[in-house]
CSV table of C-alpha atoms in Angstrom, one decimal:
chain,number,residue,atom,x,y,z
A,252,GLU,CA,7.4,19.8,12.6
A,253,GLY,CA,9.8,17.9,10.6
A,254,GLN,CA,12.2,19.3,7.9
A,255,LEU,CA,14.7,18.3,5.5
A,256,VAL,CA,16.7,20.8,4.0
A,257,GLN,CA,19.3,19.2,0.8
A,258,SER,CA,22.5,20.6,0.0
A,259,GLY,CA,25.3,19.4,-2.4
A,260,GLY,CA,23.6,19.6,-5.8
A,261,GLY,CA,25.5,21.7,-8.8
A,262,LEU,CA,27.1,21.3,-12.2
A,263,VAL,CA,29.2,17.6,-13.0
A,264,LYS,CA,30.6,16.6,-15.8
A,265,PRO,CA,29.9,13.3,-17.5
A,266,GLY,CA,32.0,10.3,-16.1
A,267,GLY,CA,31.8,12.3,-12.7
A,268,SER,CA,31.1,12.1,-9.3
A,269,LEU,CA,28.6,13.9,-6.2
A,270,ARG,CA,27.4,13.7,-2.8
A,271,LEU,CA,24.2,14.7,-1.7
A,272,SER,CA,23.0,15.5,1.8
A,273,CYS,CA,20.1,15.6,3.3
A,274,ALA,CA,19.6,17.7,7.0
A,275,ALA,CA,16.5,16.3,8.9
A,276,SER,CA,15.0,17.7,11.9
A,277,GLY,CA,11.8,18.1,14.2
A,278,PHE,CA,11.7,14.4,14.1
A,279,THR,CA,13.5,11.0,15.2
A,280,PHE,CA,15.7,10.9,11.8
A,281,LYS,CA,17.0,6.8,14.1
A,282,ASP,CA,14.0,6.0,13.2
A,283,ALA,CA,12.9,6.7,10.0
A,284,TRP,CA,13.2,4.8,6.7
A,285,MET,CA,15.2,7.2,4.2
A,286,ASN,CA,14.3,7.4,0.6
A,287,TRP,CA,16.1,9.1,-2.5
A,288,VAL,CA,13.3,10.4,-5.3
A,289,ARG,CA,14.7,11.9,-8.8
A,290,GLN,CA,13.1,14.2,-11.7
A,291,ALA,CA,14.4,14.6,-14.9
A,292,PRO,CA,13.2,18.0,-16.3
A,293,GLY,CA,9.8,17.9,-17.8
A,294,LYS,CA,9.6,13.9,-16.6
A,295,GLY,CA,7.9,11.6,-13.9
A,296,LEU,CA,9.3,11.2,-10.5
A,297,GLU,CA,11.8,8.0,-10.4
A,298,TRP,CA,12.7,6.2,-7.4
A,299,VAL,CA,16.2,6.1,-6.6
A,300,GLY,CA,16.4,4.1,-3.3
A,301,ARG,CA,15.7,3.3,0.3
A,302,ILE,CA,18.0,3.1,3.9
A,303,LYS,CA,16.3,1.9,6.4
A,304,SER,CA,16.3,2.5,10.2
A,305,LYS,CA,19.4,0.6,11.8
A,306,PHE,CA,16.5,-0.9,14.4
A,307,ASP,CA,14.9,-2.5,11.4
A,308,GLY,CA,17.9,-3.8,10.0
A,309,GLY,CA,19.7,-0.6,8.3
A,310,THR,CA,19.0,-2.2,4.5
A,311,ILE,CA,19.6,-0.4,1.5
A,312,ASP,CA,17.7,-1.2,-1.8
A,313,TYR,CA,18.1,0.7,-5.2
A,314,ALA,CA,16.2,0.7,-8.1
A,315,ALA,CA,17.8,-2.2,-10.7
A,316,PRO,CA,19.5,0.0,-13.0
A,317,LEU,CA,20.8,2.4,-10.7
A,318,LYS,CA,22.3,0.1,-7.5
A,319,ASP,CA,26.1,-0.2,-9.1
A,320,LYS,CA,26.9,4.0,-9.7
A,321,PHE,CA,24.6,4.8,-6.5
A,322,THR,CA,25.3,4.4,-2.9
A,323,ILE,CA,22.8,5.8,0.0
A,324,SER,CA,24.0,5.8,3.6
A,325,ARG,CA,22.9,7.8,6.8
A,326,ASP,CA,25.3,9.5,10.0
A,327,ASP,CA,22.3,8.7,12.5
A,328,SER,CA,24.5,11.0,15.0
A,329,LYS,CA,24.0,14.4,12.2
A,330,ASN,CA,20.5,13.4,11.5
A,331,THR,CA,21.8,13.6,7.7
A,332,LEU,CA,21.3,11.4,4.8
A,333,PHE,CA,23.5,10.8,1.7
A,334,LEU,CA,23.7,9.9,-1.7
A,335,GLU,CA,27.0,9.3,-3.4
A,336,MET,CA,26.4,9.1,-7.5
A,337,ASN,CA,29.4,8.2,-9.2
A,338,SER,CA,30.4,7.9,-13.1
A,339,LEU,CA,27.3,10.4,-13.7
A,340,LYS,CA,25.6,10.8,-17.6
A,341,THR,CA,23.8,13.1,-18.6
A,342,ASP,CA,20.7,11.2,-17.6
A,343,ASP,CA,21.1,11.6,-14.8
A,344,THR,CA,20.6,15.0,-14.3
A,345,ALA,CA,17.9,15.7,-12.3
A,346,VAL,CA,16.2,17.3,-9.3
A,347,TYR,CA,16.6,14.6,-6.4
A,348,TYR,CA,15.1,15.0,-3.5
A,349,CYS,CA,15.5,13.2,-0.2
A,350,THR,CA,12.3,11.8,1.8
A,351,MET,CA,11.0,9.8,4.6
A,352,HIS,CA,8.5,7.7,5.9
A,353,TRP,CA,8.6,5.3,9.1
A,354,ASN,CA,8.1,1.7,9.6
A,355,ASP,CA,4.2,1.5,9.7
A,356,LYS,CA,3.5,4.2,7.7
A,357,ARG,CA,5.3,4.1,4.2
A,358,TRP,CA,4.0,6.5,2.4
A,359,PHE,CA,6.4,9.8,1.7
A,360,ASP,CA,4.3,12.3,3.6
A,361,LEU,CA,8.4,14.3,4.4
A,362,TRP,CA,10.1,15.7,1.7
A,363,GLY,CA,13.1,17.5,1.2
A,364,GLN,CA,13.6,20.7,-0.6
A,365,GLY,CA,14.9,19.0,-4.1
A,366,THR,CA,18.6,20.0,-5.5
A,367,LEU,CA,19.4,20.6,-9.4
A,368,VAL,CA,22.6,17.5,-10.6
A,369,THR,CA,23.1,18.3,-13.7
A,370,VAL,CA,25.4,16.7,-15.4
A,371,SER,CA,27.1,18.5,-18.7
A,372,SER,CA,30.8,18.9,-20.0
B,210,GLU,CA,8.9,-5.2,-11.1
B,211,ILE,CA,4.8,-3.7,-10.8
B,212,VAL,CA,3.9,-0.9,-13.8
B,213,LEU,CA,2.1,2.0,-12.9
B,214,THR,CA,-0.2,3.3,-15.7
B,215,GLN,CA,-1.8,6.7,-15.1
B,216,SER,CA,-4.7,8.0,-17.7
B,217,PRO,CA,-5.0,10.3,-19.3
B,218,GLY,CA,-2.1,11.5,-19.8
B,219,THR,CA,-3.5,15.1,-19.5
B,220,LEU,CA,-7.0,16.5,-18.1
B,221,SER,CA,-8.7,19.6,-19.7
B,222,LEU,CA,-11.0,20.6,-17.2
B,223,PHE,CA,-13.0,23.8,-16.1
B,224,PRO,CA,-12.8,25.2,-12.5
B,225,GLY,CA,-15.3,23.9,-10.7
B,226,GLU,CA,-15.8,20.8,-12.7
B,227,ARG,CA,-15.0,16.8,-11.6
B,228,ALA,CA,-11.7,15.1,-12.2
B,229,THR,CA,-11.4,11.5,-12.6
B,230,LEU,CA,-7.7,10.1,-12.2
B,231,SER,CA,-7.2,6.4,-13.2
B,232,CYS,CA,-4.1,4.3,-12.2
B,233,ARG,CA,-3.2,0.7,-13.0
B,234,ALA,CA,-1.4,-1.7,-11.8
B,235,SER,CA,0.6,-4.7,-13.7
B,236,GLN,CA,-0.4,-6.5,-10.9
B,237,SER,CA,-2.3,-6.6,-8.0
B,238,VAL,CA,-1.5,-3.8,-5.7
B,239,SER,CA,-2.2,-4.0,-1.2
B,240,SER,CA,-4.5,-1.5,-1.1
B,241,SER,CA,-2.8,0.0,2.1
B,242,ASP,CA,0.6,0.4,-0.2
B,243,LEU,CA,-1.0,2.5,-3.3
B,244,ALA,CA,-0.5,6.9,-2.5
B,245,TRP,CA,-1.1,9.9,-4.8
B,246,TYR,CA,0.9,12.9,-4.6
B,247,GLN,CA,0.1,16.4,-5.8
B,248,GLN,CA,3.2,18.0,-7.7
B,249,LYS,CA,3.1,21.7,-8.7
B,250,PRO,CA,5.9,23.2,-11.1
B,251,GLY,CA,9.2,24.2,-8.9
B,252,GLN,CA,7.9,22.3,-6.0
B,253,ALA,CA,8.2,19.0,-3.7
B,254,PRO,CA,4.7,16.6,-4.5
B,255,ARG,CA,3.2,16.7,-1.6
B,256,LEU,CA,1.1,13.6,-0.8
B,257,LEU,CA,-2.7,13.8,-0.8
B,258,ILE,CA,-4.3,9.9,-0.3
B,259,TYR,CA,-2.7,6.5,1.3
B,260,GLY,CA,-4.1,3.7,1.9
B,261,ALA,CA,-5.6,4.0,-1.0
B,262,SER,CA,-8.4,6.3,0.4
B,263,SER,CA,-7.1,7.8,3.7
B,264,ARG,CA,-6.8,11.6,3.1
B,265,ALA,CA,-3.5,12.7,4.8
B,266,THR,CA,-3.1,16.0,6.9
B,267,ASP,CA,-4.8,19.1,5.7
B,268,ILE,CA,-6.1,17.7,2.2
B,269,PRO,CA,-9.1,19.2,1.8
B,270,ASP,CA,-12.2,16.7,1.5
B,271,ARG,CA,-12.8,17.0,-2.2
B,272,PHE,CA,-10.2,14.8,-2.7
B,273,SER,CA,-10.8,11.2,-2.5
B,274,GLY,CA,-9.2,7.9,-3.4
B,275,SER,CA,-10.6,4.4,-4.1
B,276,GLY,CA,-9.7,1.3,-5.9
B,277,SER,CA,-8.4,-2.0,-5.4
B,278,GLY,CA,-6.3,-4.9,-7.0
B,279,THR,CA,-5.2,-2.8,-10.1
B,280,ASP,CA,-7.8,-0.1,-10.7
B,281,PHE,CA,-7.3,3.0,-8.5
B,282,THR,CA,-8.9,6.2,-8.7
B,283,LEU,CA,-8.1,9.4,-7.5
B,284,THR,CA,-11.4,11.6,-7.9
B,285,ILE,CA,-11.6,15.6,-7.2
B,286,SER,CA,-15.3,16.5,-7.1
B,287,ARG,CA,-15.1,19.9,-7.8
B,288,LEU,CA,-11.9,21.6,-9.1
B,289,GLU,CA,-10.5,25.0,-7.5
B,290,PRO,CA,-7.7,26.9,-9.3
B,291,GLU,CA,-4.9,26.1,-7.3
B,292,ASP,CA,-5.7,21.8,-8.0
B,293,PHE,CA,-4.4,22.4,-11.0
B,294,ALA,CA,-1.2,20.3,-11.3
B,295,VAL,CA,0.2,17.0,-12.0
B,296,TYR,CA,-1.1,13.9,-9.8
B,297,TYR,CA,1.0,10.8,-9.3
B,298,CYS,CA,0.3,7.7,-8.0
B,299,GLN,CA,2.3,5.4,-6.2
B,300,LYS,CA,3.1,2.1,-4.9
B,301,TYR,CA,4.9,1.5,-1.5
B,302,GLY,CA,5.3,-1.1,0.8
B,303,THR,CA,8.2,-3.3,1.7
B,304,SER,CA,9.3,-4.5,-1.4
B,305,PRO,CA,11.3,-2.3,-3.1
B,306,PRO,CA,11.0,-1.1,-6.2
B,307,LEU,CA,8.3,1.6,-5.1
B,308,THR,CA,7.3,2.9,-8.2
B,309,PHE,CA,5.7,5.4,-9.3
B,310,GLY,CA,3.4,6.3,-12.2
B,311,GLY,CA,3.8,8.5,-15.1
B,312,GLY,CA,1.3,10.8,-13.9
B,313,THR,CA,-1.4,12.8,-14.7
B,314,THR,CA,-1.5,16.7,-15.6
B,315,VAL,CA,-5.1,18.7,-15.2
B,316,ASP,CA,-4.9,21.6,-17.2
B,317,ILE,CA,-7.5,24.8,-17.1
B,318,LYS,CA,-9.5,24.5,-20.5
């Protein structure tokens, strides 16, 4: 059974940077399209971005407001997804989830446990 | 960008009652690209419905999805205690952004 285990959250000062990781197991990671979704405290879900499998072109798409400060990458040799976050602001405070889908089944049926990022001075 | 509007914001019902949740899209959405998720406090979302009407693995048949175009519905036929949660619709598919609705909270009356 597939699993996504996240790490890397924590407290960061405004203007700072942080990198989140998402380690995959139990499925063929290199074939999966991987996403990040975030949820501010008490708020709804917000899609952050997606990276396709290399076989499908490896294209990376971002939510428009986040494309200049967030970078999604993957290391298929380590079955790991990353989210690099720069120039963080207090409104980036959220639980960040990684999630996956297949090219031909694009709903999110496997989620990581979530990791809290708190941006505060 | 397609905007998904969920209503009502909160639905207060008794266990055993029927819940009807609405998701309205600002533009037509392919039925194959509409999902519903359930989220409980402190947990990651869980996929309930994909393709507007197909139940995900291990989802009880009291959950059903319907709709097309711009109007989609999630119905819970008889609420069980574990069904009180927040529900989100989502437009997925080839073209980003992959948007979520604002959510509907189903709470115990």
